[in-house]
PDB file of C-alpha atoms and ligand atoms in Angstrom:
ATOM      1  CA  UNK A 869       1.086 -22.767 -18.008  1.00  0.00           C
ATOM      2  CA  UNK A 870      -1.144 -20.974 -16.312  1.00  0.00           C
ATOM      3  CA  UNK A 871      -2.066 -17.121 -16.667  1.00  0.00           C
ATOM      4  CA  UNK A 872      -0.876 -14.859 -13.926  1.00  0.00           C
ATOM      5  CA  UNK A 873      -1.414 -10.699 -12.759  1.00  0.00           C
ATOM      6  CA  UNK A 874      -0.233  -8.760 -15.532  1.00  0.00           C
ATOM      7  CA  UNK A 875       0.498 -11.177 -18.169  1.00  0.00           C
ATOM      8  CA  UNK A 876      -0.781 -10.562 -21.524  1.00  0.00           C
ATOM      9  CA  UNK A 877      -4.113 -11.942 -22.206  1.00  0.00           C
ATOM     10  CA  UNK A 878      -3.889 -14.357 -25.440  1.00  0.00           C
ATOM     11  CA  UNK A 879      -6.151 -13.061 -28.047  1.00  0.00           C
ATOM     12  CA  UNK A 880      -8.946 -15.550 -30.119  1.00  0.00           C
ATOM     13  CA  UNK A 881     -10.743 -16.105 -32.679  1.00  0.00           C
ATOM     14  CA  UNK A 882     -14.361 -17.514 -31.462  1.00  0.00           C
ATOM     15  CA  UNK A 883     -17.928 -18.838 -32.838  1.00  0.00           C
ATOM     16  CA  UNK A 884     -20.271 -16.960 -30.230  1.00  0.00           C
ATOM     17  CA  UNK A 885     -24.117 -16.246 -30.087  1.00  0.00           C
ATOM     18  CA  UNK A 886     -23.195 -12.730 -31.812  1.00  0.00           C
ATOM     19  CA  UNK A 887     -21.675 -14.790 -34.650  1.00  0.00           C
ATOM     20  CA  UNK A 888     -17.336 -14.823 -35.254  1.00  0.00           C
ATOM     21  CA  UNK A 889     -15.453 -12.633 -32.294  1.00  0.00           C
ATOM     22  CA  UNK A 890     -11.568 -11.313 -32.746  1.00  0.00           C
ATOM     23  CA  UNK A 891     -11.277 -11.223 -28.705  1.00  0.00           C
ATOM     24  CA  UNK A 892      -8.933  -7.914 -28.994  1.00  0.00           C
ATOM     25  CA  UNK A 893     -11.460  -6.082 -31.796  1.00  0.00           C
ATOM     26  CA  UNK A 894     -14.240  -7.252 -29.631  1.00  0.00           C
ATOM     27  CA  UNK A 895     -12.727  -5.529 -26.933  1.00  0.00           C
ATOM     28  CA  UNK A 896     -11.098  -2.573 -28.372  1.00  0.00           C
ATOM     29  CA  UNK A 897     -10.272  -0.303 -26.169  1.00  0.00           C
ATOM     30  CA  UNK A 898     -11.887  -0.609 -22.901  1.00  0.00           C
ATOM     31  CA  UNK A 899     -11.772  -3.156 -20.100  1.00  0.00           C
ATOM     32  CA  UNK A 900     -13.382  -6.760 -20.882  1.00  0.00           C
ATOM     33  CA  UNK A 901     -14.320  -9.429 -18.476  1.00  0.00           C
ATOM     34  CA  UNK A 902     -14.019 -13.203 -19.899  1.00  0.00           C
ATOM     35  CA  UNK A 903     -15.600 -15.901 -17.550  1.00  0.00           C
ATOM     36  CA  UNK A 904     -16.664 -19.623 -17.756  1.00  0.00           C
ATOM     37  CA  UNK A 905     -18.851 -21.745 -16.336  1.00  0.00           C
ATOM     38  CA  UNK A 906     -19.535 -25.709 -16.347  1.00  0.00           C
ATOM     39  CA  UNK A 907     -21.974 -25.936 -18.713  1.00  0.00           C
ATOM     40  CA  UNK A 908     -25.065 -25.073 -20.411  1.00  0.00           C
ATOM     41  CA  UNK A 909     -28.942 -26.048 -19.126  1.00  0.00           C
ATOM     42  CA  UNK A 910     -27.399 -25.883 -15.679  1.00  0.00           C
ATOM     43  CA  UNK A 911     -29.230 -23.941 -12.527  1.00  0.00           C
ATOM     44  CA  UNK A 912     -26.268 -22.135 -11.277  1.00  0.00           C
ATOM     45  CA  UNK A 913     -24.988 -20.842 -14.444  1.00  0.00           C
ATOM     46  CA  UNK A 914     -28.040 -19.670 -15.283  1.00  0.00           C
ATOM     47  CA  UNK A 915     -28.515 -17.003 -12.849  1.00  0.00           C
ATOM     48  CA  UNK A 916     -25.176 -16.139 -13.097  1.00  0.00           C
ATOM     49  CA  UNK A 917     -25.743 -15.164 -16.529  1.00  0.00           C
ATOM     50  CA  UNK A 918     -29.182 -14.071 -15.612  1.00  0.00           C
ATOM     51  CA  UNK A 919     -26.979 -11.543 -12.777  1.00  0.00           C
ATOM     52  CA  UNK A 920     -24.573 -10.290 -15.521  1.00  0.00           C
ATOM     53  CA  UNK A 921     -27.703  -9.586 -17.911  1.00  0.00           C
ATOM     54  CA  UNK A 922     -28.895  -7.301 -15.567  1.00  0.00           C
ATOM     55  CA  UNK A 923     -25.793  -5.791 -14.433  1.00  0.00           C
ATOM     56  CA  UNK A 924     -25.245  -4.895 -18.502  1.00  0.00           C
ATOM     57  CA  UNK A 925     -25.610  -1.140 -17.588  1.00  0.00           C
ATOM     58  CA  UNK A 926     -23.017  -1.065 -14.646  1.00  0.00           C
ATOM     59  CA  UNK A 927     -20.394  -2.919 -16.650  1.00  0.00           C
ATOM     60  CA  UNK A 928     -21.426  -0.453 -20.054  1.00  0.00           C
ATOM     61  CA  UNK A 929     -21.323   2.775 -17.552  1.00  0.00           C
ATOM     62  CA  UNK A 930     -17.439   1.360 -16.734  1.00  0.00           C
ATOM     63  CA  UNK A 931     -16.743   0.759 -20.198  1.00  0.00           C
ATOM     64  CA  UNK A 932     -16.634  -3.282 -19.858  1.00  0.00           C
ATOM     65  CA  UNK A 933     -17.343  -5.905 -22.482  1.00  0.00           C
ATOM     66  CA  UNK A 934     -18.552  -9.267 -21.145  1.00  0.00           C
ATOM     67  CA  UNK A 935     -17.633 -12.299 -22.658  1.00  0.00           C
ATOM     68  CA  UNK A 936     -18.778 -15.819 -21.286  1.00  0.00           C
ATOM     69  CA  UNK A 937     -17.269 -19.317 -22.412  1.00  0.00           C
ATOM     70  CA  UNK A 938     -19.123 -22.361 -22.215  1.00  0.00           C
ATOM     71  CA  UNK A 939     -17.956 -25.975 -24.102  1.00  0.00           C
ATOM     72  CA  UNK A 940     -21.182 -26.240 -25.331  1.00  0.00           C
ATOM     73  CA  UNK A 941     -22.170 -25.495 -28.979  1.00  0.00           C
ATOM     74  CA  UNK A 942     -23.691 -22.857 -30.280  1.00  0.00           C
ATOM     75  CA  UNK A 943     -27.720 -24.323 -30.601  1.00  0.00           C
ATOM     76  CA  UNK A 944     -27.780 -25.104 -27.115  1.00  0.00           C
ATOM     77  CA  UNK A 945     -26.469 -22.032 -25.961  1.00  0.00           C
ATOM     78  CA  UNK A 946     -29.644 -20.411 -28.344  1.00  0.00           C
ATOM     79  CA  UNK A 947     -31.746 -22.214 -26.412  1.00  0.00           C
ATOM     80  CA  UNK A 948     -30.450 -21.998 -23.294  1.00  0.00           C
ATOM     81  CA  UNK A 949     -30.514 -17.687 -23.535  1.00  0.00           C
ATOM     82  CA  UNK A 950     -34.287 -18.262 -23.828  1.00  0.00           C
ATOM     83  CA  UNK A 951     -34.311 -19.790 -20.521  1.00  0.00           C
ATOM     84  CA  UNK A 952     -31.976 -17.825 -18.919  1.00  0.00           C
ATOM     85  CA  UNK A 953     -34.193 -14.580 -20.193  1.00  0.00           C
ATOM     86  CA  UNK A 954     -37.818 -16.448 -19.287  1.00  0.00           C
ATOM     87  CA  UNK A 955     -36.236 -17.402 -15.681  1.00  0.00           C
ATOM     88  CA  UNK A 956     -34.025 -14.406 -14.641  1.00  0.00           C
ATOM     89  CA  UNK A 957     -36.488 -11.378 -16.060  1.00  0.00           C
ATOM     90  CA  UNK A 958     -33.676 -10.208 -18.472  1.00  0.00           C
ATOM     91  CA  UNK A 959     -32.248 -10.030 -22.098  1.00  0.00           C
ATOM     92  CA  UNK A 960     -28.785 -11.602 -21.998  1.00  0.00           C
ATOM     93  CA  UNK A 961     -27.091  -9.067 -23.747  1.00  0.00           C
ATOM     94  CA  UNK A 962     -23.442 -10.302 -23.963  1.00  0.00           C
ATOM     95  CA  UNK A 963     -22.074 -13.131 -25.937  1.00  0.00           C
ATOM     96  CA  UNK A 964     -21.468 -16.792 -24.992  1.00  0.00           C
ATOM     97  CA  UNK A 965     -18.337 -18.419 -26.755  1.00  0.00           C
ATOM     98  CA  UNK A 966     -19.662 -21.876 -28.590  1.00  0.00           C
ATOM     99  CA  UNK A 967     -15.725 -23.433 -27.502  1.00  0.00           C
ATOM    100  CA  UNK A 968     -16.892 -27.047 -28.506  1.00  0.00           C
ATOM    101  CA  UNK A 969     -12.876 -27.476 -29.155  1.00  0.00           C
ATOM    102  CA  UNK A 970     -12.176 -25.839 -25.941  1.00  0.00           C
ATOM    103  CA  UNK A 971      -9.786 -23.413 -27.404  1.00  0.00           C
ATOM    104  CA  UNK A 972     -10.804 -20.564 -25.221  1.00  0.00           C
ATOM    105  CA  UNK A 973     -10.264 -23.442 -22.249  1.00  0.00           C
ATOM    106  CA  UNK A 974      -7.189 -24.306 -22.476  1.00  0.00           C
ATOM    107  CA  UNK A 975      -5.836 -20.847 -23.596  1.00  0.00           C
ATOM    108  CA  UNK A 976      -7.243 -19.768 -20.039  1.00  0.00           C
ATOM    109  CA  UNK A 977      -6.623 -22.843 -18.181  1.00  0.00           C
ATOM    110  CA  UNK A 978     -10.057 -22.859 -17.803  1.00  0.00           C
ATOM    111  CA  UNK A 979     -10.017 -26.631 -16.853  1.00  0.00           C
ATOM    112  CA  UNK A 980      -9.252 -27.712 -13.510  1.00  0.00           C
ATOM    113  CA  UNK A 981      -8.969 -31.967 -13.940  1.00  0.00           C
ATOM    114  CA  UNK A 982      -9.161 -32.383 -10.285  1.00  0.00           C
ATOM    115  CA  UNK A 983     -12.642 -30.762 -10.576  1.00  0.00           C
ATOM    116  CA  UNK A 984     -13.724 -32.320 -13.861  1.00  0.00           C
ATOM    117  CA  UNK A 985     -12.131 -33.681 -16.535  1.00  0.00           C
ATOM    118  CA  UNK A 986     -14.094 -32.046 -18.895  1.00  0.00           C
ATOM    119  CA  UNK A 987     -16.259 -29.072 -17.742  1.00  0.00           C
ATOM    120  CA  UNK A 988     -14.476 -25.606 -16.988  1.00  0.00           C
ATOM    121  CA  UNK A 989     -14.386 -24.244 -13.490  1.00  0.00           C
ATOM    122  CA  UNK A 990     -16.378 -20.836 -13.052  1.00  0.00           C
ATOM    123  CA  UNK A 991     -13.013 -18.766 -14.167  1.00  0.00           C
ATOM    124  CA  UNK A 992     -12.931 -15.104 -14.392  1.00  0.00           C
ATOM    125  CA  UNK A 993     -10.385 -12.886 -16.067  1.00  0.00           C
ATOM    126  CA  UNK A 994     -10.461  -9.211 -16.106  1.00  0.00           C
ATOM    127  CA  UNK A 995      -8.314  -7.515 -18.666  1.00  0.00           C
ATOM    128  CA  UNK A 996      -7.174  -3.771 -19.130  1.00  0.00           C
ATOM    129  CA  UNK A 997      -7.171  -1.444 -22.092  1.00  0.00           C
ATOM    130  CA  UNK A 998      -3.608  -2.891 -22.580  1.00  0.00           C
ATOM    131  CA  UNK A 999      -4.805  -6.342 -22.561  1.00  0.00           C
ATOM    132  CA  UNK A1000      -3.105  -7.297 -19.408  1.00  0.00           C
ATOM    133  CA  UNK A1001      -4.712  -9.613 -17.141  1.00  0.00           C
ATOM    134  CA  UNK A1002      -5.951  -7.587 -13.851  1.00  0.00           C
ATOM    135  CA  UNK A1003      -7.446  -9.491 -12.061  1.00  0.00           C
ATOM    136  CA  UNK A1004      -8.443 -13.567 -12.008  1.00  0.00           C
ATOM    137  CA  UNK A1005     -11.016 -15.516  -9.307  1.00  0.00           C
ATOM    138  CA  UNK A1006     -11.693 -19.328  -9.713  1.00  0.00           C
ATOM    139  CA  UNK A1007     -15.002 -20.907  -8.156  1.00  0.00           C
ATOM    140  CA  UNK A1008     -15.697 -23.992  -7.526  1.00  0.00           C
ATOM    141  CA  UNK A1009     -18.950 -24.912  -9.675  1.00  0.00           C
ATOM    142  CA  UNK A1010     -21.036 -25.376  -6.473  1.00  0.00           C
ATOM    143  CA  UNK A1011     -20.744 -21.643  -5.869  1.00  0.00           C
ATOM    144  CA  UNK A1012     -21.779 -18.930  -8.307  1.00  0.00           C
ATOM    145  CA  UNK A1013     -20.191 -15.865  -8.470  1.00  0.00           C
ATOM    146  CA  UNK A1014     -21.074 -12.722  -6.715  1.00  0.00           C
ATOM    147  CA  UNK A1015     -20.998 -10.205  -9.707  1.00  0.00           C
ATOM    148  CA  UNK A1016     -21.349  -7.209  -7.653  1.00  0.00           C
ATOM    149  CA  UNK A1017     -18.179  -7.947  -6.362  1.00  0.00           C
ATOM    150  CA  UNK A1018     -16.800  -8.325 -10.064  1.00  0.00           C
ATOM    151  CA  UNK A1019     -18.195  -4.535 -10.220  1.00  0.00           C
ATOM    152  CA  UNK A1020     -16.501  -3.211  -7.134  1.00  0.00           C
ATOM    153  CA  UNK A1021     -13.175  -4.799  -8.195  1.00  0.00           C
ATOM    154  CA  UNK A1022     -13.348  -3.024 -11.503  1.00  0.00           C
ATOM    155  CA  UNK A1023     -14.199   0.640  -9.744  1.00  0.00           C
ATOM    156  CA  UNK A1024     -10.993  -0.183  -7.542  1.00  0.00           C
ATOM    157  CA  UNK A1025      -8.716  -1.278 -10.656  1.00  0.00           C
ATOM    158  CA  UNK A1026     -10.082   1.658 -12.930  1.00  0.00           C
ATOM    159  CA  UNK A1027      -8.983   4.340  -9.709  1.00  0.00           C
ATOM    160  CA  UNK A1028      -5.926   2.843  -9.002  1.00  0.00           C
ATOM    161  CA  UNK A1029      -4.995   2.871 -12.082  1.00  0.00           C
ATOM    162  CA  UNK A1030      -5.311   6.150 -12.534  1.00  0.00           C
ATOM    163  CA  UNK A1031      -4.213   7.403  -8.886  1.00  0.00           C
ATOM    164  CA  UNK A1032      -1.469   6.349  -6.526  1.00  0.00           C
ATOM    165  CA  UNK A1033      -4.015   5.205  -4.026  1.00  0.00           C
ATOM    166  CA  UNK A1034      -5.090   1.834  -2.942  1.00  0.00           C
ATOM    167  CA  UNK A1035      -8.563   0.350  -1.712  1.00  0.00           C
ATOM    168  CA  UNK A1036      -9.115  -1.366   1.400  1.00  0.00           C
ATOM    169  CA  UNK A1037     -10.953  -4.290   2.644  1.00  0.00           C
ATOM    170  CA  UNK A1038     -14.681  -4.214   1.712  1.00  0.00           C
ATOM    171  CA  UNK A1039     -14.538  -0.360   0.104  1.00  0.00           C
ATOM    172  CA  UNK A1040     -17.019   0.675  -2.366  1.00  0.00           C
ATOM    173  CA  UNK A1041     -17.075   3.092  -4.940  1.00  0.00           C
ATOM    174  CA  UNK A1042     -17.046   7.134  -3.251  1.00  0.00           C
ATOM    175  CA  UNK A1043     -15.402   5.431   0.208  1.00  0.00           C
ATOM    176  CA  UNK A1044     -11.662   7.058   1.176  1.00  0.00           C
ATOM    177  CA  UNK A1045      -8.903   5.284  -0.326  1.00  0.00           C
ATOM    178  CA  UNK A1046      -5.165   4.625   1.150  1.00  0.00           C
ATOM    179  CA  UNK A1047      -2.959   6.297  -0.156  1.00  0.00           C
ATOM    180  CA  UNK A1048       0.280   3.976  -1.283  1.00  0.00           C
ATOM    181  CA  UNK A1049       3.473   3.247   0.280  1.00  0.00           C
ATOM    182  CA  UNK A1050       6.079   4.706  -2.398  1.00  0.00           C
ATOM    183  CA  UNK A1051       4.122   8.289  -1.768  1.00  0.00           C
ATOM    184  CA  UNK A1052       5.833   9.798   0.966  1.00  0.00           C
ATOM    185  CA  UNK A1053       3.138  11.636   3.371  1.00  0.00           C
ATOM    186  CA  UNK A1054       4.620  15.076   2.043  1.00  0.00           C
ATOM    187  CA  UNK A1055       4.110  14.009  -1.369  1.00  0.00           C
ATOM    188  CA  UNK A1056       0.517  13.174  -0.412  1.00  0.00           C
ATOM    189  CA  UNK A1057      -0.275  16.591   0.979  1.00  0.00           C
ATOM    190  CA  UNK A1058       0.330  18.186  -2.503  1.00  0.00           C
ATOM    191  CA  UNK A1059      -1.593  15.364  -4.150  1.00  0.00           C
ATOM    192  CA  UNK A1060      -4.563  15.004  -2.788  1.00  0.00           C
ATOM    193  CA  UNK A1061      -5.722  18.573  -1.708  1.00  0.00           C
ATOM    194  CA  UNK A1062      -8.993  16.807  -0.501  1.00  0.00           C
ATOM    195  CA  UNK A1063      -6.948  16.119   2.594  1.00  0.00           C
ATOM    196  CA  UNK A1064      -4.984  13.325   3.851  1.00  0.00           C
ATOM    197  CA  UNK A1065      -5.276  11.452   7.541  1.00  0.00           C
ATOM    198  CA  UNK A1066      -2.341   9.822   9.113  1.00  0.00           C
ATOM    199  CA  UNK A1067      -4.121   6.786  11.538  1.00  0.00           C
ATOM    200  CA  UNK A1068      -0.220   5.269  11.494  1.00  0.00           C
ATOM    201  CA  UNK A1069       3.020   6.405   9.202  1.00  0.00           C
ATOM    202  CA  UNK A1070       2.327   3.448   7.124  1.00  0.00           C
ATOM    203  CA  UNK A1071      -1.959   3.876   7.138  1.00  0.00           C
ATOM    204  CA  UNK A1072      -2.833   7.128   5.525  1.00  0.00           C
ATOM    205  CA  UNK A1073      -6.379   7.721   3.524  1.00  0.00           C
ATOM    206  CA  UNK A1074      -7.943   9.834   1.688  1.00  0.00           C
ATOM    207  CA  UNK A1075     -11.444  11.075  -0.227  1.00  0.00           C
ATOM    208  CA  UNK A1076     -11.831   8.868  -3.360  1.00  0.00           C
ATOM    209  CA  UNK A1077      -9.851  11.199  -5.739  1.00  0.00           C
ATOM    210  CA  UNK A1078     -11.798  11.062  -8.866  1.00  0.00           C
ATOM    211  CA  UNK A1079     -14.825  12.495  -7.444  1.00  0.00           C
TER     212      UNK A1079
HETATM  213  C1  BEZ B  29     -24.682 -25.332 -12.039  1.00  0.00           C
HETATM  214  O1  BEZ B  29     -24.306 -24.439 -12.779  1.00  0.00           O
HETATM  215  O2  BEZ B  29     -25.793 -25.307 -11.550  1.00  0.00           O
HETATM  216  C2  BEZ B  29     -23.799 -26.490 -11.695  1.00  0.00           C
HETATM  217  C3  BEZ B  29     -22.950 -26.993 -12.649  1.00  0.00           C
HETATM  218  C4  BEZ B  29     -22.170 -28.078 -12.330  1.00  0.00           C
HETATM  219  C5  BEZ B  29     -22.231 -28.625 -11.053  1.00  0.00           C
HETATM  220  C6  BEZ B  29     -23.064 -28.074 -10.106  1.00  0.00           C
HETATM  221  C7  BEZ B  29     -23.859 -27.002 -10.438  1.00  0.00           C
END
């Protein structure tokens, strides 16, 4: 069965490149983002590794752990880092889950057989401080992620989780917000004192709150 919005994110145990990870301790508190990719020695999962290397300061600043899960054991992943660092101009500083036994996998439904049989789609998960799932994108393994959108998903799920606002298509972090349905436009007055504008009853924004 497949894992849905909100559902509890199973926990592991894992040989990675930073030795044995407990998936909740490795986590802790904060927000973590698990994702897979087809395999090792492979162009397009190199620079997306490569791309999440040298985001590591924008997903440290929002208080994210990466985790990334490839079938392949742990000596070619060793070798593979050295690539990925010589070829993308960066120090892969995040583990890579050795799931030889595709544990990890199949917890996540990571394998799609209609794709492949064997290799795991490029599957994202994003999971909250309370270790529900938040948010989950599948690629096919022709098309590598865009992990600057990973980041501007995360700003929107950190604010609204916070605020009764929403984000709309294509925002970006300090952009107004809409304000959400159950918030009556009274309500929203006292709210946000920034100031609220009423395009229709039902589309009202607002200055990013947390600013
Ligand atoms: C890649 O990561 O480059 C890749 C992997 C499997 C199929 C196609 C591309």
């Amino acid at each position: 069965m497949s894992l849905r919005l909100g559902d509890a994110a199973p926990n592991f145990k894992a040989q990675t490149t930073a030795g044995e990870i407990d998936f909740y301790e490795y986590l802790g508190n904060g927000w973590g983002v698990l994702f897979s990719h087809p395999a090792d020695y492979t162009p397009v999962c190199t620079t997306e590794l490569g791309k999440t290397a040298l985001l590591g300061s924008e997903f440290a600043r929002r208080n994210v752990k990466v985790l990334a899960v490839s079938v392949d054991p742990l000596d070619k992943h060793e070798g593979w880092v050295k690539d990925i660092n010589e070829t993308q101009n960066t120090t892969v500083n995040f583990p890579i889950i050795a799931d030889a036994d595709r544990n990890v996998a199949t917890l996540y439904d990571m394998i799609h057989p209609n794709a492949s049989a064997t290799a795991t789609v490029r599957s994202l998960f994003v999971i909250g401080p309370d270790k529900a799932v938040k948010l989950i994108i599948t690629y096919p393994a022709s098309t590598g992620r865009n992990f600057t959108e990973v980041l501007r998903v995360i700003d929107s799920l950190q604010l609204t989780a916070n605020h009764s606002v929403a984000t709309p298509a294509n925002w970006t972090h300090g952009e107004d917000v809409i304000i959400v349905p159950s918030v009556s436009t009274e309500d929203a007055i006292k709210k946000f004192p920034k100031g609220v504008k009423v395009v229709k009853p039902y589309l009202r924004y607002t200055p990013q709150p947390d600013l």
